[in-house]
XYZ file of C-alpha atoms in Angstrom:
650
model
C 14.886 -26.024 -12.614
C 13.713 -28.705 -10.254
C 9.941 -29.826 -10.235
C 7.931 -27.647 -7.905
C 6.771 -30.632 -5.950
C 10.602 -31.115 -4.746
C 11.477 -27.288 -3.736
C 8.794 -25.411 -1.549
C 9.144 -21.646 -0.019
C 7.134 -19.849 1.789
C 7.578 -16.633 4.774
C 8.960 -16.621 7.635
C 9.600 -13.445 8.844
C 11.158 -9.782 7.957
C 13.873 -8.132 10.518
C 13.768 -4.496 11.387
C 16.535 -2.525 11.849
C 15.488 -0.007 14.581
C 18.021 3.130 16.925
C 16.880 1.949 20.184
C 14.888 -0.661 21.858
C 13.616 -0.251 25.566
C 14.378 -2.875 28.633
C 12.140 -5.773 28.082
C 10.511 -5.112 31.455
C 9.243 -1.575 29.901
C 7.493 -3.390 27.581
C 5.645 -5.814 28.931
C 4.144 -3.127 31.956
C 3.012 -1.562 28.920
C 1.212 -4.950 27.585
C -0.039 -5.885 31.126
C -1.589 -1.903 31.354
C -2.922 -2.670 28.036
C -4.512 -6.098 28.874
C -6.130 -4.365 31.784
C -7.788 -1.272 29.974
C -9.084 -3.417 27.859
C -10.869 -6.015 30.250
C -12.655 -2.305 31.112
C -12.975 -0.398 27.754
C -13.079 -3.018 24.875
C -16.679 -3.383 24.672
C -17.430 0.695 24.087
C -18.182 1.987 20.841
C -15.605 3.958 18.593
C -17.549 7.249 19.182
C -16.485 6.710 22.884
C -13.055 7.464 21.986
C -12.520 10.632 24.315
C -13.957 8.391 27.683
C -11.399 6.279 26.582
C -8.283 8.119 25.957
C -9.821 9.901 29.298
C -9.599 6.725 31.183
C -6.359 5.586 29.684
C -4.684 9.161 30.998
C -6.076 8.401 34.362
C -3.983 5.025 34.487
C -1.198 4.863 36.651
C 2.610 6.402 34.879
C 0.694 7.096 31.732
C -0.157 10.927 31.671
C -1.532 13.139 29.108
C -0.802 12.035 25.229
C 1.175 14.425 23.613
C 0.083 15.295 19.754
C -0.144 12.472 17.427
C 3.092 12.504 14.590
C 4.202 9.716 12.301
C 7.926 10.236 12.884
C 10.235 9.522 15.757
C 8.371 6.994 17.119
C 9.412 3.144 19.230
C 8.138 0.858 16.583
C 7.462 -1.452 19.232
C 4.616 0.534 21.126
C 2.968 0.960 17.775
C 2.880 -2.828 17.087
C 1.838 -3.264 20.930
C -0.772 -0.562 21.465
C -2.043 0.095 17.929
C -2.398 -3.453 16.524
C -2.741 -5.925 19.744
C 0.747 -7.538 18.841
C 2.760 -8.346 21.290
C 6.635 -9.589 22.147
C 6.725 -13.403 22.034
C 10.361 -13.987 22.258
C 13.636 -12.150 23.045
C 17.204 -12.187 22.273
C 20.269 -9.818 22.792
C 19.528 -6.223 21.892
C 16.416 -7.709 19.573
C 12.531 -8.991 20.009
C 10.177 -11.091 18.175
C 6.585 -9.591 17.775
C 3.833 -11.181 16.292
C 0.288 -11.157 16.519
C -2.198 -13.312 18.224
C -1.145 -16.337 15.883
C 2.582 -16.814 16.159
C 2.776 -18.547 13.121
C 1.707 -15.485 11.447
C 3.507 -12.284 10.881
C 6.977 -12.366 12.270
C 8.889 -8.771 13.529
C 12.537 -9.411 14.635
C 13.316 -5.828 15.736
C 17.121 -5.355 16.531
C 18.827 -2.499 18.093
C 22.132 -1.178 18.383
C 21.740 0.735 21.746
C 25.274 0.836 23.280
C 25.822 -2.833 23.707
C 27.022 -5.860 21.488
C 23.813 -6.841 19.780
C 24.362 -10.894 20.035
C 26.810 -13.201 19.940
C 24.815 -15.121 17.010
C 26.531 -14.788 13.205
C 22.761 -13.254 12.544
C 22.699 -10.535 14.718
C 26.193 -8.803 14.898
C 27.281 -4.861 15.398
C 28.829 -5.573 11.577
C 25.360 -6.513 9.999
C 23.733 -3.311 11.556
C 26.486 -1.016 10.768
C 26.095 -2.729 7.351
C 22.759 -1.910 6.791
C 22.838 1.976 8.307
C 25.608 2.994 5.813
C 23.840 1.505 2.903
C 20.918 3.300 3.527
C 22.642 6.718 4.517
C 21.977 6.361 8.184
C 18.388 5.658 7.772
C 16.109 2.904 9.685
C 14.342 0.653 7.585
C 13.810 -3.086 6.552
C 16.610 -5.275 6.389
C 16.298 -9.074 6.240
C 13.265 -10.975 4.431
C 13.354 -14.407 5.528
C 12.001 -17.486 3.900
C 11.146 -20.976 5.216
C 12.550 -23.686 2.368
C 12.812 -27.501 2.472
C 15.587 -27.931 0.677
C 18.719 -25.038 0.709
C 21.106 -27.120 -1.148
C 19.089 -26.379 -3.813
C 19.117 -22.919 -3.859
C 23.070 -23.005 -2.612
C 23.974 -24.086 -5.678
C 21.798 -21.963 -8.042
C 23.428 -18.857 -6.365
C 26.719 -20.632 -6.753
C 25.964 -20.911 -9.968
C 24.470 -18.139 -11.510
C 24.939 -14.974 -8.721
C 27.991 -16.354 -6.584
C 28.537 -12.415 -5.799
C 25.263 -11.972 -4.054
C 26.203 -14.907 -1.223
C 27.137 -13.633 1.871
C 26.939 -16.708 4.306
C 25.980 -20.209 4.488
C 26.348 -21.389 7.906
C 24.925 -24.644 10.208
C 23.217 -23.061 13.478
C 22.643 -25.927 16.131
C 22.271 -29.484 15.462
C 19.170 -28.850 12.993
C 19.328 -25.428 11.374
C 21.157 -24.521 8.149
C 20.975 -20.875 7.205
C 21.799 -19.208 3.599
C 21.876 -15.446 3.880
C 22.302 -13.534 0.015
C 22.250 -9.931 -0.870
C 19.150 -9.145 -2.713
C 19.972 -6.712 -5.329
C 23.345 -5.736 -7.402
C 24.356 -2.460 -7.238
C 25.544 -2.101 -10.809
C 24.021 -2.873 -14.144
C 26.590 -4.764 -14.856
C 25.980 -7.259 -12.056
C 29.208 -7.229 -10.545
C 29.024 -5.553 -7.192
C 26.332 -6.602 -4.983
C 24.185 -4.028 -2.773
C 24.704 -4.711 1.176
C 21.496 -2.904 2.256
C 19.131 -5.883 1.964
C 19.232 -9.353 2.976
C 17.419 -12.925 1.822
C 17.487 -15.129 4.934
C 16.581 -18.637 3.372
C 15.989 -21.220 6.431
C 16.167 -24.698 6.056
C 15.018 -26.239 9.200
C 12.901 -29.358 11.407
C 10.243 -26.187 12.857
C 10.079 -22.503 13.314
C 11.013 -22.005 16.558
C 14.691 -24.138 15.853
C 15.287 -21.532 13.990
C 14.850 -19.425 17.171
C 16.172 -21.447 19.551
C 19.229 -22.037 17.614
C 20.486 -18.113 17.329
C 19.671 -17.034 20.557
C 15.827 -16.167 21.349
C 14.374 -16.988 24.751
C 10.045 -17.229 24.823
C 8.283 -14.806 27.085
C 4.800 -15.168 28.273
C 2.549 -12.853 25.975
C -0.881 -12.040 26.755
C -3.092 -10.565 24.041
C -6.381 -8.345 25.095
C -9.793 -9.163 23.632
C -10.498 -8.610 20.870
C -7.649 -8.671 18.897
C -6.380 -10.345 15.436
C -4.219 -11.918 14.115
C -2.357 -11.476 11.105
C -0.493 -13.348 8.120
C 2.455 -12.070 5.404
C 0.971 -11.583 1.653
C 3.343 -9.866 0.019
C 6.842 -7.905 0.493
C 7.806 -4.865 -2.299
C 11.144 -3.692 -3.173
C 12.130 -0.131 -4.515
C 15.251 -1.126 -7.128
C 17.232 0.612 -9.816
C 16.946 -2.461 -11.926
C 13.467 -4.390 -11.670
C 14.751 -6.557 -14.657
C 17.796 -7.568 -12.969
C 16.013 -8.735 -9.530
C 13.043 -10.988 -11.748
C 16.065 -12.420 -13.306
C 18.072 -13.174 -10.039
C 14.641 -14.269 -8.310
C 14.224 -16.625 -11.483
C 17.423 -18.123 -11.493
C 17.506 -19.108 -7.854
C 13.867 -19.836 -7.016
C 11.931 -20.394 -10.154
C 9.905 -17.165 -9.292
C 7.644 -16.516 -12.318
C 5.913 -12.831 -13.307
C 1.949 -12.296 -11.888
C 1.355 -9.003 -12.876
C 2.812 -6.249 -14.386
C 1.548 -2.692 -13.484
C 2.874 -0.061 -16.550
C 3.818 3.732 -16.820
C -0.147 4.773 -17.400
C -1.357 2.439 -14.280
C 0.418 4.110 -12.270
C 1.937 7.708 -12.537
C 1.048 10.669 -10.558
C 1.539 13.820 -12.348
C 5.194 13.779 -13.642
C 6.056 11.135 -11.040
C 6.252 8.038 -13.043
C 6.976 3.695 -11.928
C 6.874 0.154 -13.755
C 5.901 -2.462 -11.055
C 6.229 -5.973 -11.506
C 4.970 -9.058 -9.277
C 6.485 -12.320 -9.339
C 6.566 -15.232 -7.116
C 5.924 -19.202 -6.969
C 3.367 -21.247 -7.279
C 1.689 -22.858 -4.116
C 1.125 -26.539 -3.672
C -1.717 -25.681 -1.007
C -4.994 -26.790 -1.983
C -8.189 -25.859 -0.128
C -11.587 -25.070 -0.288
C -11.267 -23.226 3.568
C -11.440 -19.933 3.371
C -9.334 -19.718 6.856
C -6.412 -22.466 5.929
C -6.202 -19.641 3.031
C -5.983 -16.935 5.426
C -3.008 -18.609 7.311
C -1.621 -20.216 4.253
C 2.441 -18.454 4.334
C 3.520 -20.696 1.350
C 2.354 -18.305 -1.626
C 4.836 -16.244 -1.687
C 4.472 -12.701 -3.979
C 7.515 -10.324 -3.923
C 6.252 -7.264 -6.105
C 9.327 -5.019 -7.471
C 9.316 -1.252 -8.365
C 11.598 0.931 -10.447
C 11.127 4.614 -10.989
C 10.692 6.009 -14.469
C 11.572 9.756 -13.599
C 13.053 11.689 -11.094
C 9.730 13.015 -9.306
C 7.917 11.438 -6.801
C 8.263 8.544 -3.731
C 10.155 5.545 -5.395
C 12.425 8.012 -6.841
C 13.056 9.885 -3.496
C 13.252 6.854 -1.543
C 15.946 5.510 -3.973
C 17.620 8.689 -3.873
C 17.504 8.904 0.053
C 17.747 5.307 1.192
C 19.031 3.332 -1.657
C 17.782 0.165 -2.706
C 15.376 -1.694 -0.184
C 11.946 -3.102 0.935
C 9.220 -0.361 0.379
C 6.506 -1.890 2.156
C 5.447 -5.178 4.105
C 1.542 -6.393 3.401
C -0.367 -8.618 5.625
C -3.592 -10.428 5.358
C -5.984 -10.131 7.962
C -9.793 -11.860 8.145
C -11.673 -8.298 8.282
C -9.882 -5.350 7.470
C -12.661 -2.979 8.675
C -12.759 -4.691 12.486
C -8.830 -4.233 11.905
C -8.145 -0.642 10.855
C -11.364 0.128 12.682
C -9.307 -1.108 16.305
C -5.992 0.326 15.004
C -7.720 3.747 14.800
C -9.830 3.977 17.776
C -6.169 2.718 19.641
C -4.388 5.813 17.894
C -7.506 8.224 19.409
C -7.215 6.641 22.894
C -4.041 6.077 23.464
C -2.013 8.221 21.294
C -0.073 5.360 20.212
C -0.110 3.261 16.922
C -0.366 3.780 13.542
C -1.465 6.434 10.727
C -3.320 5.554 7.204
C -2.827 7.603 4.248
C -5.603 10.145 3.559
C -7.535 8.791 0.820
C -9.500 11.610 -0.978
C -13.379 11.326 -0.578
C -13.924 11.570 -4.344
C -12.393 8.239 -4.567
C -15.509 7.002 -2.683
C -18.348 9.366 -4.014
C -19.366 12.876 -3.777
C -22.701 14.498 -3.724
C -23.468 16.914 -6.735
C -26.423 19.133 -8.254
C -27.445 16.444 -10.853
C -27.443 13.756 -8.405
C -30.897 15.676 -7.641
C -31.993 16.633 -10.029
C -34.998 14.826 -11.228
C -36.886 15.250 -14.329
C -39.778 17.723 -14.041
C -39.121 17.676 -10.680
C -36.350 19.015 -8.752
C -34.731 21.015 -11.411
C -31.185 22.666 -11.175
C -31.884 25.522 -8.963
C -33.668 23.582 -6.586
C -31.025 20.825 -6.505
C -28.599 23.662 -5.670
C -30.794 25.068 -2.939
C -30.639 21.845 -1.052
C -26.941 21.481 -1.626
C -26.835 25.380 -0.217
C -28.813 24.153 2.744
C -26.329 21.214 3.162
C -23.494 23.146 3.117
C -24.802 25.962 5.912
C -25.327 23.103 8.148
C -21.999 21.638 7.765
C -23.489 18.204 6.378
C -21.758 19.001 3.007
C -18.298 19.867 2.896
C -17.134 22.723 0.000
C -15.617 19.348 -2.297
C -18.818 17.520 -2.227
C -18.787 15.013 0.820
C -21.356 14.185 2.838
C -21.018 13.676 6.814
C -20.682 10.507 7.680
C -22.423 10.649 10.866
C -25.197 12.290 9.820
C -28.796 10.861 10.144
C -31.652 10.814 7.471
C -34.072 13.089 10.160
C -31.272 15.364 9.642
C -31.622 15.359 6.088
C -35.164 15.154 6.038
C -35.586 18.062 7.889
C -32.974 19.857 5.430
C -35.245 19.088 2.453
C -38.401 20.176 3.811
C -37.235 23.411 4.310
C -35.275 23.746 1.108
C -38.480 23.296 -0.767
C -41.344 24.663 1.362
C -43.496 26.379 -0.962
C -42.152 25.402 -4.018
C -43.861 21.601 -4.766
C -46.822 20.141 -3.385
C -47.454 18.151 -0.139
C -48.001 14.714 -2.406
C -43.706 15.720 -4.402
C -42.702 16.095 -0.890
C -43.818 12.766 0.441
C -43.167 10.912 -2.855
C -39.258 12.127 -3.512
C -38.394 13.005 -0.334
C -37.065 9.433 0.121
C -35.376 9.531 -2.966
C -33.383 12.496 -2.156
C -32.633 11.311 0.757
C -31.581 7.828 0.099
C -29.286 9.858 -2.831
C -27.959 12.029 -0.660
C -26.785 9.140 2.129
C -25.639 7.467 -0.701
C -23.494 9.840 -2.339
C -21.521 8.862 0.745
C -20.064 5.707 -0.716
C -21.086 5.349 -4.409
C -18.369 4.519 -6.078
C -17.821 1.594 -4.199
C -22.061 0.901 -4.200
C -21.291 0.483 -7.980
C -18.953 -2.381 -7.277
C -20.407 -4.209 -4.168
C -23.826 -3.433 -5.008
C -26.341 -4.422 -2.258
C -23.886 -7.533 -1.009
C -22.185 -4.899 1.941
C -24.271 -3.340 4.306
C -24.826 0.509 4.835
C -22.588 0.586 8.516
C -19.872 -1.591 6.945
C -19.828 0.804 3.995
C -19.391 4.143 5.873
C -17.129 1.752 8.030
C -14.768 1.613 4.868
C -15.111 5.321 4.205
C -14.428 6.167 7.914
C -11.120 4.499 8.001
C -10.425 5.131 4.091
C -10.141 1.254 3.194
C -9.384 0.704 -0.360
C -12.043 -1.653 -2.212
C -10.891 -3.808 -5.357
C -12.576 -6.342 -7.451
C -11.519 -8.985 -10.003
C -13.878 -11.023 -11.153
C -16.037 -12.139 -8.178
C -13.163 -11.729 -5.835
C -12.808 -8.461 -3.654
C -9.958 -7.023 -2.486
C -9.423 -4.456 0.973
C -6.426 -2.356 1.176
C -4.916 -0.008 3.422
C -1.496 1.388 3.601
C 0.137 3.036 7.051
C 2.000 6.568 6.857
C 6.003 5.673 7.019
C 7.170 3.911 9.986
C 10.961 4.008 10.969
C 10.975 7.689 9.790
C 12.917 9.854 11.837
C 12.176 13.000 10.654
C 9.115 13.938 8.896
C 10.182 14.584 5.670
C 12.678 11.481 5.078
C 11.318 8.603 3.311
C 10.410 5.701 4.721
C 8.996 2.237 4.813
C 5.661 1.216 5.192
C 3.133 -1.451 6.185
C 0.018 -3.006 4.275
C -3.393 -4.479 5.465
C -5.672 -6.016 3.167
C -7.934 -8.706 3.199
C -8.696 -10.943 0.525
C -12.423 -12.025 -0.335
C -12.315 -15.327 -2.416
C -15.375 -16.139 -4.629
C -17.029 -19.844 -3.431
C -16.781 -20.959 -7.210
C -17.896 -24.188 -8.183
C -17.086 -26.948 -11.310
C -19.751 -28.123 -13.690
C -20.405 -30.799 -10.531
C -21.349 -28.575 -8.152
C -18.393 -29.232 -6.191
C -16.150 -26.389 -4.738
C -13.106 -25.406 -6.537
C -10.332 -24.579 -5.271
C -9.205 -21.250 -3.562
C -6.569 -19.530 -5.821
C -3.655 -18.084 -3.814
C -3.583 -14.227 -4.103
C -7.763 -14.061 -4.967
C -8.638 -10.416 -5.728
C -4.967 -9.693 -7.208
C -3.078 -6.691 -5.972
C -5.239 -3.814 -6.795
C -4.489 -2.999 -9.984
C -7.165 -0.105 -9.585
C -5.357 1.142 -6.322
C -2.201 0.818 -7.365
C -2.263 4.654 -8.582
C -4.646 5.100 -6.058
C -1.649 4.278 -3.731
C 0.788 6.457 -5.784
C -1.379 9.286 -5.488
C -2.192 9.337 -2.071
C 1.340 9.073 -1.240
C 1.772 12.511 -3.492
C -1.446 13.793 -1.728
C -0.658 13.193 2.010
C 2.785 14.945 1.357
C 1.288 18.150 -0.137
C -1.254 18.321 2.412
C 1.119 17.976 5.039
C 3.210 20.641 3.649
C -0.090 22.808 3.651
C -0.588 22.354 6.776
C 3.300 23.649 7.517
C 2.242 26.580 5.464
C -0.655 27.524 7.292
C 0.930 27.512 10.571
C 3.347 30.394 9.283
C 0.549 31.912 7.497
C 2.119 31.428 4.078
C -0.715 32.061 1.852
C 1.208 31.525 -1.329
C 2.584 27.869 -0.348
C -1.231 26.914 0.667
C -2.804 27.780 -2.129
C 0.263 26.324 -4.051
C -0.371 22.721 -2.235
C -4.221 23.217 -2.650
C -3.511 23.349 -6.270
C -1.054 20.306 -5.822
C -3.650 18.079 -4.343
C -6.632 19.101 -6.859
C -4.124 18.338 -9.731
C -3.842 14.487 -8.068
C -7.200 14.192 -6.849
C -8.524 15.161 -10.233
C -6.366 12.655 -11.360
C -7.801 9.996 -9.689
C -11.247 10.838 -10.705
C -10.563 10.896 -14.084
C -8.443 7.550 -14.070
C -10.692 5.327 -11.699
C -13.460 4.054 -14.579
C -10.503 3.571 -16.676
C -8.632 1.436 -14.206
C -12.436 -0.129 -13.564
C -12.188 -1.163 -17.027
C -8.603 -2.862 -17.082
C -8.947 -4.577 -14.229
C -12.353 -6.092 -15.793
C -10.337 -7.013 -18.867
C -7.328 -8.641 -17.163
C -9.865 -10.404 -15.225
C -11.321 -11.975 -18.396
C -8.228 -12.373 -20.028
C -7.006 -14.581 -17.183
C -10.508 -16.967 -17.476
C -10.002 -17.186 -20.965
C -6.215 -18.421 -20.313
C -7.039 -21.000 -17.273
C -10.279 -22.693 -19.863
C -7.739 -22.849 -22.759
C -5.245 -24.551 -20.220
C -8.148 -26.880 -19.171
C -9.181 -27.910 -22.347
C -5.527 -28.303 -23.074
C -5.355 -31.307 -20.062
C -8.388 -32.561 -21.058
C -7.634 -32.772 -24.845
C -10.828 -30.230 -25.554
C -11.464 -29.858 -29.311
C -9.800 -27.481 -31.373
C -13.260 -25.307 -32.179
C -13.459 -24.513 -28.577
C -9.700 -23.765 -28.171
C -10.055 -20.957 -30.997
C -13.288 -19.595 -28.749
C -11.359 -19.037 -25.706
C -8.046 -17.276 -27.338
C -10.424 -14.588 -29.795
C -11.946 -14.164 -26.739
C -8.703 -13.879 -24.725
C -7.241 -11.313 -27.433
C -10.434 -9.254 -27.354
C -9.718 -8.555 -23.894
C -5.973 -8.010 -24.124
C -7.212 -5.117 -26.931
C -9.701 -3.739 -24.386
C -6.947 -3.968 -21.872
C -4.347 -2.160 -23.991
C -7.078 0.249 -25.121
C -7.260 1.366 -21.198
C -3.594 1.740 -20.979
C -3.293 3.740 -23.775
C -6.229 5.723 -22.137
C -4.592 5.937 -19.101
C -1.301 6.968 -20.327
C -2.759 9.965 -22.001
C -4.224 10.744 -19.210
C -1.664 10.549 -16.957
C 0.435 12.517 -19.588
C -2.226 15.428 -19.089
C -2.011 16.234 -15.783
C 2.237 15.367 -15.946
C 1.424 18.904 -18.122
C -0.781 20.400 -15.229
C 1.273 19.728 -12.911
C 4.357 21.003 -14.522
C 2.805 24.061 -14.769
C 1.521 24.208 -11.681
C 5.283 23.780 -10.634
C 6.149 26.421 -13.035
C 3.875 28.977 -11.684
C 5.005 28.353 -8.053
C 8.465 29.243 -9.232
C 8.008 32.138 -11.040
C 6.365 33.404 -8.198
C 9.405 32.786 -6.121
């Protein structure tokens, strides 16, 4: 392999393979009507969201918005209206959309339509034909491109070691050289390659050569206020073989393994995955907090394989074949973010879904939550949670409005226990009970944070069911659209990520800042099955919902059952994953001070310290597995039968 200092990757941008694109001139009326609602109705609060969709209907050619679905949608209104992105540049039959920083996330969407698609070797009628009958005829991801500084380099390791994966290596221009490969074999025995995905490695003097060079033409983009941008983190791939692509991403790149996510981390009733991450190792070095933010040279390419033949990695392997599951960006606050994205969706009936996220995953309210010793005993406790429930504060699985006030609650109480205590109870515990019940609201996550996040920003992460992560003293935000590119609702589908990463400002024995570490916070190795699950749990309550509207009473309370399985699930596994991710997290310390000590020729005494201490938290860390497994293996059994009963009834 050649030193790191001499070969350098990083992202450049993904291509989407979409069934139609619009005139260009469509587009941009809809990003000047945009830009102009906005100068009006930025400034108003989310809970203004019917003025706004009011006002928005009002606007010339726009109309009434039909129903919100997921499916069947232009890709390219969602990026415009949901997310603030906009088209920077334009080629034949394809457009470049990015978000307020162009040197962030990169979209090259390319139709079909009924013309040739370009002229350029990169963009033919072939290529997209290509990709359609590799993936059955579905839409998806197609291209993942990479900025390098040296191709020859990784020309001759494909050469070399996976000469059947090349598929062009071509000069574009006077300053462009382009390698494209095929990402994935087809076989096991490594001697077909699949056509459905493409590496685009780009060796060239800037970003927009690359541009220039095959075709693309800059447009004057305006982006409303506020908006934000956004930065490429990580891209995942559903394979047959996950082995097979860390060994072809190893031979060719020098990609080396993060993380590995097992069976019991993430399996969802009888649906079961293996995940690994790899990727490089970035030369950047800052202490900035926003050159890390815009940093695209770590580059993390996570890789899933299913283990049985339920759930979404299987049925997206069985329906589409080999491919990118999902594309994750960075952004600097996730809340502001999703936040925008949602009140976009409400107003304009454009933009993007999240997956539904049960509320148990951020805390429920419960009789011995009030209970208080000699106090408020368990019929009393349940009195108040009666109350809280007529009023439609408490909902029949435990979770508290989110807009509801403390008078509110207050008020509640006082009734609940008129005649029951004395004045002095009532003025003494009445705050307690109150401050549980508001907290209830977000506890789980209160148990993390602690007192560092505010009580708006948490009901703000509730509200638009953010996932929360920590490792160490680093936090990580998460949130995961519903499928885009999906035709119909039940095919699968890619996705998109949004997270933001929250680095702790560490400092050496000096005092002096150290370093940010690329990928701070991990990848969620707590919401990983939260992930898997709520994949499982959005597609069961969809499916209730289908039921309902024919009034088939069997198939609801057959997907009611489904989702309490998974849900339950997640309760049970979430301290568990808690206490993995607090053991990787030491086990990883305990490696960097033994590789310190190593540089700085530490004793031996201090050496031993760090690896008992290391292996004590690999056995912790294996102990939670095994945990996990079993439990995962339980409700595999529930939900079997659960299956079971559902078709004997049948």
């Amino acid at each position: 392999m050649d030193e790191p200092s001499t070969f350098q990757v990083s992202f450049s941008h993904v291509q989407l393979f979409v069934d139609h694109l619009d005139k260009l001139s469509s587009y941009q009326q809809l990003q000047e009507t945009l830009n102009t609602f906005y100068q009006h109705h930025a400034s108003r609060s989310c809970d203004d969201n019917q003025f706004r969709n009011q006002a928005w209907e009002q606007l010339p050619g726009m109309g009434s918005s039909p129903t919100f679905v997921s499916h069947g949608r232009d890709i390219v209104k969602q990026f415009l209206a949901g997310l603030g992105f906009r088209i920077t540049k334009v080629g034949p039959q394809r457009l470049l959309v990015t978000s307020k920083d162009p040197r962030g996330v990169q979209f090259i969407l390319t139709a079909r339509n009924t013309e040739p698609i370009s002229s350029s070797s990169l963009f033919t009628e072939e290529k997209y034909d290509r990709f359609l009958r590799a993936h059955d005829g579905h839409l998806g991801i197609g291209v993942l491109g990479f900025a390098v500084n040296d191709l020859r380099v990784i020309l001759k390791r494909y050469q070399e070691k996976h000469p059947k994966l090349i598929d062009s290596y071509q000069n574009i221009g006077h300053h462009v050289k382009v390698l494209e490969v095929y990402a994935y074999y087809r076989d096991n025995n490594k001697q077909q390659p699949d056509e459905g995905t493409i590496l685009r490695f780009i060796e060239n003097s800037s970003e927009d050569a690359f541009y220039e060079a095959t075709g693309f033409e800059e447009v004057k983009s305006e982006f409303h206020q506020p908006t934000y941008p956004a930065y490429f983190d990580h891209w995942v791939s559903n394979v047959h073989s996950r082995t097979d692509f860390l060994d072809i991403l190893h031979d060719t790149l020098g990609f080396t393994p993060k993380v590995d996510f097992n069976a019991g981390v993430v399996a969802a009733g009888e649906a079961q995955i293996e995940s690994t991450v790899t990727g490089n190792t970035s030369l950047l070095q800052t202490t900035n907090p926003a050159t890390a933010l815009r940093d695209q040279s770590q580059v993390y390419l996570p890789i899933n394989n299913a283990l049985s033949a339920v759930g979404h990695v299987h049925g997206f392997l069985e329906q589409l074949g080999q491919g990118v599951q999902h594309i994750a960006s960075r952004v600097e606050s996730l809340v502001d973010f999703v936040q925008q994205a949602n009140d976009h969706r409400l107003a304009l009936g454009e933009g993007f879904v999240f997956l539904q996220i049960p509320r148990s995953y951020y805390g429920i309210l419960t009789s011995r939550d009030l209970e208080m010793e000699g106090i408020i005993d368990a019929d009393l406790a349940k009195k108040i949670l009666d109350a809280l429930r007529t009023e439609n504060i408490l909902s029949k699985d435990g979770a508290v409005d989110l807009t509801v006030d403390r008078a509110r609650i207050s008020a509640i109480i006082e009734l609940s226990i008129s005649g029951k205590e004395s004045t002095t109870m009532l003025s003494e515990k009445k705050e307690i009970l109150i401050e549980r019940i508001c907290q209830s609201r977000y506890r789980n996550l209160l148990s993390l944070l602690g007192s560092h996040v505010s009580e708006k920003t948490y009901l703000a992460i509730v509200r638009n069911q953010i996932l929360v992560d920590i490792q160490g003293e680093d936090l990580l935000y998460q949130i995961f659209t519903s499928n885009i590119l999906q035709k119909q609702p039940n095919d699968e589908a890619p996705f998109l990520e949004f997270i933001q990463r929250v680095c702790s400002e560490r400092h050496d024995e000096n005092d002096c800042p150290v370093a940010i570490k690329p990928g701070c916070g991990g990848f969620g190795i707590r919401n990983f099955l939260t992930l898997f699950l709520s994949i499982e749990v959005s597609k069961a309550m969809r499916a209730q919902s289908d039921a309902q509207a024919v009034s088939d009473t069997e198939a609801v309370e057959y997907y009611q059952a489904v989702v309490d399985c998974f849900t339950s699930q997640l309760n049970e596994s979430d301290p568990i994953l808690t206490a993995i991710s607090n053991a990787m997290t030491e086990e990883g310390y305990c490696e960097e001070k033994i590789n310190a000590l190593h540089l700085e020729g530490g004793n031996d005494a201090e050496v031993e310290m760090w690896k008992k201490k290391g292996e004590e938290a690999e056995e912790r860390k294996n102990a939670g597995n095994l945990a996990l497994m079993e439990c995962s293996a339980r409700y595999n059994d529930q939900m079997k039968a659960i299956r079971q009963a559902r078709s004997d009834s049948c």
